[in-house]
Amino acid sequence: MENLNLIVGLGNPGARYARTRHNIGFQLVERLAENWRANWTAEKKFQARVARMERGGRTVLLAEPQTFMNASGETVGAMTAYYRLSLARLLVAVDDADLPLGEIRLRSRGSSGGHHGLESIEQHVGGREFARLRLGIGRTADGKREITDYVLAPFDGPETGLVNEILTAASAQVECWLDAGIEKAMSQFNGAIKPRNEKEN
């Protein structure tokens, strides 16, 4: 559909994972739904929570796959097929441990970078030509590659203020993508977000 955009936040369903680093994609689409006063409904045929709103003469769908992260493509593939959606109208928001906490990076396409959620989506939609918004969550101080416990832990106290600013900036970037296109959204928002106390110094 030419007048529809789909924005998918990746994460794991359930209260256990709700505020973990791995679920920052969920947190972003929840922030967008709050900003847009869009209500969530359970869509069993997509295995997802979906919120719908109208913006600038087009329909925008927000989605949270309920399949668990590594099977996210089941939801995204089903939705893109059902709505006959061009991949150019799909944006996926995902955590990225290879970016420092506070950095956001939107790209029009690219590799999965080893992220299993993105790998699943690429497999189910049959391509990589969709926008992906990477939200940096950083790594442990020792730099270990095995970071399962880290990504499945909640943000700690000092991080929560910065996370709020990340979600604010990333929400504005998504809106810019919808209204002005990906090139402007990339040039205007990609980069590091400084904590509020650093901005004031």
PDB file of C-alpha atoms in Angstrom:
ATOM      1  CA  MET A   1       0.000   0.000   0.000  1.00  0.00           C
ATOM      2  CA  GLU A   2       1.450   3.334  -1.029  1.00  0.00           C
ATOM      3  CA  ASN A   3      -0.213   5.327   1.742  1.00  0.00           C
ATOM      4  CA  LEU A   4       0.932   3.125   4.617  1.00  0.00           C
ATOM      5  CA  ASN A   5       4.141   3.030   6.672  1.00  0.00           C
ATOM      6  CA  LEU A   6       5.094   0.331   9.157  1.00  0.00           C
ATOM      7  CA  ILE A   7       7.361   1.026  12.139  1.00  0.00           C
ATOM      8  CA  VAL A   8       8.447  -2.061  14.064  1.00  0.00           C
ATOM      9  CA  GLY A   9      10.167  -2.005  17.432  1.00  0.00           C
ATOM     10  CA  LEU A  10      12.063  -5.178  18.338  1.00  0.00           C
ATOM     11  CA  GLY A  11      12.089  -6.739  21.773  1.00  0.00           C
ATOM     12  CA  ASN A  12      10.865  -9.664  23.834  1.00  0.00           C
ATOM     13  CA  PRO A  13       7.280  -9.864  25.143  1.00  0.00           C
ATOM     14  CA  GLY A  14       6.390 -10.067  28.817  1.00  0.00           C
ATOM     15  CA  ALA A  15       6.954  -8.051  31.990  1.00  0.00           C
ATOM     16  CA  ARG A  16      10.286  -9.777  32.649  1.00  0.00           C
ATOM     17  CA  TYR A  17      11.851  -8.039  29.644  1.00  0.00           C
ATOM     18  CA  ALA A  18       9.876  -4.800  29.568  1.00  0.00           C
ATOM     19  CA  ARG A  19      12.616  -2.315  30.524  1.00  0.00           C
ATOM     20  CA  THR A  20      15.708  -4.247  29.503  1.00  0.00           C
ATOM     21  CA  ARG A  21      18.354  -2.942  27.122  1.00  0.00           C
ATOM     22  CA  HIS A  22      17.331  -5.506  24.491  1.00  0.00           C
ATOM     23  CA  ASN A  23      13.813  -4.003  24.476  1.00  0.00           C
ATOM     24  CA  ILE A  24      14.673  -0.408  23.649  1.00  0.00           C
ATOM     25  CA  GLY A  25      12.994  -0.925  20.262  1.00  0.00           C
ATOM     26  CA  PHE A  26       9.741  -1.700  22.082  1.00  0.00           C
ATOM     27  CA  GLN A  27      10.267   1.377  24.243  1.00  0.00           C
ATOM     28  CA  LEU A  28      10.604   3.579  21.158  1.00  0.00           C
ATOM     29  CA  VAL A  29       7.353   2.485  19.495  1.00  0.00           C
ATOM     30  CA  GLU A  30       5.608   2.791  22.873  1.00  0.00           C
ATOM     31  CA  ARG A  31       6.882   6.364  23.116  1.00  0.00           C
ATOM     32  CA  LEU A  32       5.592   7.076  19.602  1.00  0.00           C
ATOM     33  CA  ALA A  33       2.182   5.610  20.434  1.00  0.00           C
ATOM     34  CA  GLU A  34       2.045   7.772  23.556  1.00  0.00           C
ATOM     35  CA  ASN A  35       3.032  10.897  21.609  1.00  0.00           C
ATOM     36  CA  TRP A  36       0.455  10.164  18.917  1.00  0.00           C
ATOM     37  CA  ARG A  37      -2.254   9.008  21.349  1.00  0.00           C
ATOM     38  CA  ALA A  38      -2.518   5.732  19.457  1.00  0.00           C
ATOM     39  CA  ASN A  39      -4.035   2.712  21.192  1.00  0.00           C
ATOM     40  CA  TRP A  40      -2.540  -0.763  21.148  1.00  0.00           C
ATOM     41  CA  THR A  41      -4.506  -3.845  20.112  1.00  0.00           C
ATOM     42  CA  ALA A  42      -3.526  -7.514  19.953  1.00  0.00           C
ATOM     43  CA  GLU A  43      -3.416  -8.750  16.339  1.00  0.00           C
ATOM     44  CA  LYS A  44      -3.286 -12.540  16.538  1.00  0.00           C
ATOM     45  CA  LYS A  45      -2.914 -13.006  12.789  1.00  0.00           C
ATOM     46  CA  PHE A  46       0.370 -11.089  12.984  1.00  0.00           C
ATOM     47  CA  GLN A  47       1.469 -12.324  16.444  1.00  0.00           C
ATOM     48  CA  ALA A  48       1.902  -8.678  17.384  1.00  0.00           C
ATOM     49  CA  ARG A  49       0.668  -5.700  19.301  1.00  0.00           C
ATOM     50  CA  VAL A  50      -0.301  -3.041  16.771  1.00  0.00           C
ATOM     51  CA  ALA A  51      -1.205   0.646  17.082  1.00  0.00           C
ATOM     52  CA  ARG A  52      -2.628   2.675  14.181  1.00  0.00           C
ATOM     53  CA  MET A  53      -2.725   6.398  13.494  1.00  0.00           C
ATOM     54  CA  GLU A  54      -3.122   8.823  10.608  1.00  0.00           C
ATOM     55  CA  ARG A  55      -0.368  11.320   9.778  1.00  0.00           C
ATOM     56  CA  GLY A  56      -0.060  13.608   6.784  1.00  0.00           C
ATOM     57  CA  GLY A  57      -2.663  11.762   4.758  1.00  0.00           C
ATOM     58  CA  ARG A  58      -1.157   8.337   5.322  1.00  0.00           C
ATOM     59  CA  THR A  59      -1.714   5.485   7.749  1.00  0.00           C
ATOM     60  CA  VAL A  60       1.114   4.636  10.131  1.00  0.00           C
ATOM     61  CA  LEU A  61       1.232   1.293  11.913  1.00  0.00           C
ATOM     62  CA  LEU A  62       3.377   0.666  14.970  1.00  0.00           C
ATOM     63  CA  ALA A  63       4.122  -2.959  15.808  1.00  0.00           C
ATOM     64  CA  GLU A  64       5.692  -4.991  18.599  1.00  0.00           C
ATOM     65  CA  PRO A  65       6.233  -8.619  17.542  1.00  0.00           C
ATOM     66  CA  GLN A  66       5.182 -11.038  20.275  1.00  0.00           C
ATOM     67  CA  THR A  67       7.237 -13.892  18.833  1.00  0.00           C
ATOM     68  CA  PHE A  68      10.389 -13.195  20.876  1.00  0.00           C
ATOM     69  CA  MET A  69      13.290 -11.373  19.309  1.00  0.00           C
ATOM     70  CA  ASN A  70      14.863 -14.114  17.223  1.00  0.00           C
ATOM     71  CA  ALA A  71      11.595 -14.829  15.361  1.00  0.00           C
ATOM     72  CA  SER A  72      10.633 -11.187  14.720  1.00  0.00           C
ATOM     73  CA  GLY A  73      10.554 -11.833  10.994  1.00  0.00           C
ATOM     74  CA  GLU A  74       7.437 -13.984  11.355  1.00  0.00           C
ATOM     75  CA  THR A  75       5.483 -10.874  12.339  1.00  0.00           C
ATOM     76  CA  VAL A  76       7.149  -8.470   9.934  1.00  0.00           C
ATOM     77  CA  GLY A  77       6.897 -10.863   7.009  1.00  0.00           C
ATOM     78  CA  ALA A  78       3.205 -11.449   7.684  1.00  0.00           C
ATOM     79  CA  MET A  79       2.456  -7.730   7.943  1.00  0.00           C
ATOM     80  CA  THR A  80       4.390  -6.689   4.841  1.00  0.00           C
ATOM     81  CA  ALA A  81       2.706  -9.444   2.825  1.00  0.00           C
ATOM     82  CA  TYR A  82      -0.788  -8.653   4.128  1.00  0.00           C
ATOM     83  CA  TYR A  83      -0.496  -4.942   3.392  1.00  0.00           C
ATOM     84  CA  ARG A  84       1.575  -5.473   0.204  1.00  0.00           C
ATOM     85  CA  LEU A  85       4.038  -3.076   1.720  1.00  0.00           C
ATOM     86  CA  SER A  86       7.109  -1.854  -0.129  1.00  0.00           C
ATOM     87  CA  LEU A  87      10.234  -2.347   1.990  1.00  0.00           C
ATOM     88  CA  ALA A  88      10.975   1.358   1.491  1.00  0.00           C
ATOM     89  CA  ARG A  89       7.998   2.042   3.783  1.00  0.00           C
ATOM     90  CA  LEU A  90       9.278  -0.199   6.585  1.00  0.00           C
ATOM     91  CA  LEU A  91      11.419   1.018   9.499  1.00  0.00           C
ATOM     92  CA  VAL A  92      12.756  -1.325  12.187  1.00  0.00           C
ATOM     93  CA  ALA A  93      14.040   0.018  15.516  1.00  0.00           C
ATOM     94  CA  VAL A  94      16.572  -2.215  17.220  1.00  0.00           C
ATOM     95  CA  ASP A  95      19.117  -2.221  20.033  1.00  0.00           C
ATOM     96  CA  ASP A  96      22.788  -2.214  19.045  1.00  0.00           C
ATOM     97  CA  ALA A  97      25.505  -3.206  21.502  1.00  0.00           C
ATOM     98  CA  ASP A  98      28.216  -2.093  19.067  1.00  0.00           C
ATOM     99  CA  LEU A  99      27.094   1.524  19.410  1.00  0.00           C
ATOM    100  CA  PRO A 100      27.690   3.376  22.683  1.00  0.00           C
ATOM    101  CA  LEU A 101      24.694   4.158  24.832  1.00  0.00           C
ATOM    102  CA  GLY A 102      23.300   7.450  23.573  1.00  0.00           C
ATOM    103  CA  GLU A 103      24.148   7.056  19.894  1.00  0.00           C
ATOM    104  CA  ILE A 104      21.438   6.574  17.294  1.00  0.00           C
ATOM    105  CA  ARG A 105      22.029   5.627  13.674  1.00  0.00           C
ATOM    106  CA  LEU A 106      19.424   5.416  10.926  1.00  0.00           C
ATOM    107  CA  ARG A 107      20.297   3.729   7.634  1.00  0.00           C
ATOM    108  CA  SER A 108      18.199   3.019   4.533  1.00  0.00           C
ATOM    109  CA  ARG A 109      19.462  -0.573   4.358  1.00  0.00           C
ATOM    110  CA  GLY A 110      22.372  -2.693   5.534  1.00  0.00           C
ATOM    111  CA  SER A 111      23.468  -5.943   7.093  1.00  0.00           C
ATOM    112  CA  SER A 112      22.053  -7.451  10.262  1.00  0.00           C
ATOM    113  CA  GLY A 113      25.358  -6.914  12.054  1.00  0.00           C
ATOM    114  CA  GLY A 114      24.775 -10.252  13.766  1.00  0.00           C
ATOM    115  CA  HIS A 115      21.491  -9.119  15.327  1.00  0.00           C
ATOM    116  CA  HIS A 116      19.204 -12.141  15.267  1.00  0.00           C
ATOM    117  CA  GLY A 117      16.025 -10.065  15.119  1.00  0.00           C
ATOM    118  CA  LEU A 118      17.208  -8.312  11.967  1.00  0.00           C
ATOM    119  CA  GLU A 119      18.416 -11.614  10.503  1.00  0.00           C
ATOM    120  CA  SER A 120      14.948 -13.065  10.976  1.00  0.00           C
ATOM    121  CA  ILE A 121      13.301 -10.066   9.313  1.00  0.00           C
ATOM    122  CA  GLU A 122      15.670 -10.125   6.332  1.00  0.00           C
ATOM    123  CA  GLN A 123      14.899 -13.809   5.850  1.00  0.00           C
ATOM    124  CA  HIS A 124      11.117 -13.365   5.982  1.00  0.00           C
ATOM    125  CA  VAL A 125      10.829 -10.224   3.846  1.00  0.00           C
ATOM    126  CA  GLY A 126      13.396 -11.445   1.326  1.00  0.00           C
ATOM    127  CA  GLY A 127      15.722  -8.453   1.395  1.00  0.00           C
ATOM    128  CA  ARG A 128      17.668  -5.816   3.285  1.00  0.00           C
ATOM    129  CA  GLU A 129      16.230  -2.724   1.605  1.00  0.00           C
ATOM    130  CA  PHE A 130      14.369  -1.420   4.647  1.00  0.00           C
ATOM    131  CA  ALA A 131      15.302   1.339   7.077  1.00  0.00           C
ATOM    132  CA  ARG A 132      16.823   0.272  10.364  1.00  0.00           C
ATOM    133  CA  LEU A 133      17.206   2.598  13.307  1.00  0.00           C
ATOM    134  CA  ARG A 134      19.942   1.332  15.589  1.00  0.00           C
ATOM    135  CA  LEU A 135      19.739   2.507  19.192  1.00  0.00           C
ATOM    136  CA  GLY A 136      23.081   2.183  20.956  1.00  0.00           C
ATOM    137  CA  ILE A 137      23.076   0.330  24.275  1.00  0.00           C
ATOM    138  CA  GLY A 138      26.852  -0.109  24.627  1.00  0.00           C
ATOM    139  CA  ARG A 139      28.663  -3.063  26.137  1.00  0.00           C
ATOM    140  CA  THR A 140      30.001  -4.117  29.491  1.00  0.00           C
ATOM    141  CA  ALA A 141      33.142  -2.342  30.660  1.00  0.00           C
ATOM    142  CA  ASP A 142      35.273  -5.465  30.044  1.00  0.00           C
ATOM    143  CA  GLY A 143      34.201  -5.558  26.383  1.00  0.00           C
ATOM    144  CA  LYS A 144      33.242  -9.249  26.398  1.00  0.00           C
ATOM    145  CA  ARG A 145      31.493 -10.557  23.280  1.00  0.00           C
ATOM    146  CA  GLU A 146      29.116 -12.722  25.341  1.00  0.00           C
ATOM    147  CA  ILE A 147      26.690 -10.096  26.611  1.00  0.00           C
ATOM    148  CA  THR A 148      23.400 -11.978  27.028  1.00  0.00           C
ATOM    149  CA  ASP A 149      23.101 -11.126  30.719  1.00  0.00           C
ATOM    150  CA  TYR A 150      23.942  -7.491  29.979  1.00  0.00           C
ATOM    151  CA  VAL A 151      21.360  -6.940  27.230  1.00  0.00           C
ATOM    152  CA  LEU A 152      18.656  -8.743  29.198  1.00  0.00           C
ATOM    153  CA  ALA A 153      19.223  -6.545  32.250  1.00  0.00           C
ATOM    154  CA  PRO A 154      17.345  -3.279  32.827  1.00  0.00           C
ATOM    155  CA  PHE A 155      19.022   0.082  32.387  1.00  0.00           C
ATOM    156  CA  ASP A 156      20.506   1.134  35.709  1.00  0.00           C
ATOM    157  CA  GLY A 157      19.689   4.327  37.597  1.00  0.00           C
ATOM    158  CA  PRO A 158      22.187   6.757  36.042  1.00  0.00           C
ATOM    159  CA  GLU A 159      21.290   5.547  32.539  1.00  0.00           C
ATOM    160  CA  THR A 160      17.544   6.132  32.730  1.00  0.00           C
ATOM    161  CA  GLY A 161      17.690   9.886  32.158  1.00  0.00           C
ATOM    162  CA  LEU A 162      19.812   9.412  29.039  1.00  0.00           C
ATOM    163  CA  VAL A 163      17.487   6.676  27.781  1.00  0.00           C
ATOM    164  CA  ASN A 164      14.592   9.124  28.026  1.00  0.00           C
ATOM    165  CA  GLU A 165      16.531  11.613  25.878  1.00  0.00           C
ATOM    166  CA  ILE A 166      17.420   8.847  23.392  1.00  0.00           C
ATOM    167  CA  LEU A 167      13.742   7.974  23.007  1.00  0.00           C
ATOM    168  CA  THR A 168      12.835  11.634  22.563  1.00  0.00           C
ATOM    169  CA  ALA A 169      15.448  12.146  19.822  1.00  0.00           C
ATOM    170  CA  ALA A 170      14.691   8.831  18.106  1.00  0.00           C
ATOM    171  CA  SER A 171      10.956   9.638  18.103  1.00  0.00           C
ATOM    172  CA  ALA A 172      11.692  12.945  16.391  1.00  0.00           C
ATOM    173  CA  GLN A 173      13.894  11.118  13.883  1.00  0.00           C
ATOM    174  CA  VAL A 174      11.107   8.677  13.021  1.00  0.00           C
ATOM    175  CA  GLU A 175       8.705  11.576  12.508  1.00  0.00           C
ATOM    176  CA  CYS A 176      11.266  13.268  10.243  1.00  0.00           C
ATOM    177  CA  TRP A 177      11.590  10.032   8.249  1.00  0.00           C
ATOM    178  CA  LEU A 178       7.832   9.981   7.764  1.00  0.00           C
ATOM    179  CA  ASP A 179       7.505  13.674   6.893  1.00  0.00           C
ATOM    180  CA  ALA A 180      10.708  14.539   5.016  1.00  0.00           C
ATOM    181  CA  GLY A 181      12.374  11.274   4.001  1.00  0.00           C
ATOM    182  CA  ILE A 182      15.308   9.228   5.171  1.00  0.00           C
ATOM    183  CA  GLU A 183      18.135  11.461   3.927  1.00  0.00           C
ATOM    184  CA  LYS A 184      17.025  14.396   6.043  1.00  0.00           C
ATOM    185  CA  ALA A 185      16.277  12.162   9.013  1.00  0.00           C
ATOM    186  CA  MET A 186      19.783  10.695   8.820  1.00  0.00           C
ATOM    187  CA  SER A 187      21.604  14.016   8.441  1.00  0.00           C
ATOM    188  CA  GLN A 188      19.623  15.795  11.127  1.00  0.00           C
ATOM    189  CA  PHE A 189      19.602  13.179  13.895  1.00  0.00           C
ATOM    190  CA  ASN A 190      22.306  10.509  13.470  1.00  0.00           C
ATOM    191  CA  GLY A 191      24.998  10.688  16.116  1.00  0.00           C
ATOM    192  CA  ALA A 192      25.558  10.850  19.848  1.00  0.00           C
ATOM    193  CA  ILE A 193      23.003  12.305  22.238  1.00  0.00           C
ATOM    194  CA  LYS A 194      24.614  14.067  25.155  1.00  0.00           C
ATOM    195  CA  PRO A 195      23.105  13.828  28.636  1.00  0.00           C
ATOM    196  CA  ARG A 196      21.229  16.935  29.671  1.00  0.00           C
ATOM    197  CA  ASN A 197      23.844  17.982  32.251  1.00  0.00           C
ATOM    198  CA  GLU A 198      26.538  17.972  29.533  1.00  0.00           C
ATOM    199  CA  LYS A 199      24.402  20.181  27.286  1.00  0.00           C
ATOM    200  CA  GLU A 200      24.114  22.764  29.998  1.00  0.00           C
ATOM    201  CA  ASN A 201      27.881  22.999  30.653  1.00  0.00           C
TER     202      ASN A 201
END
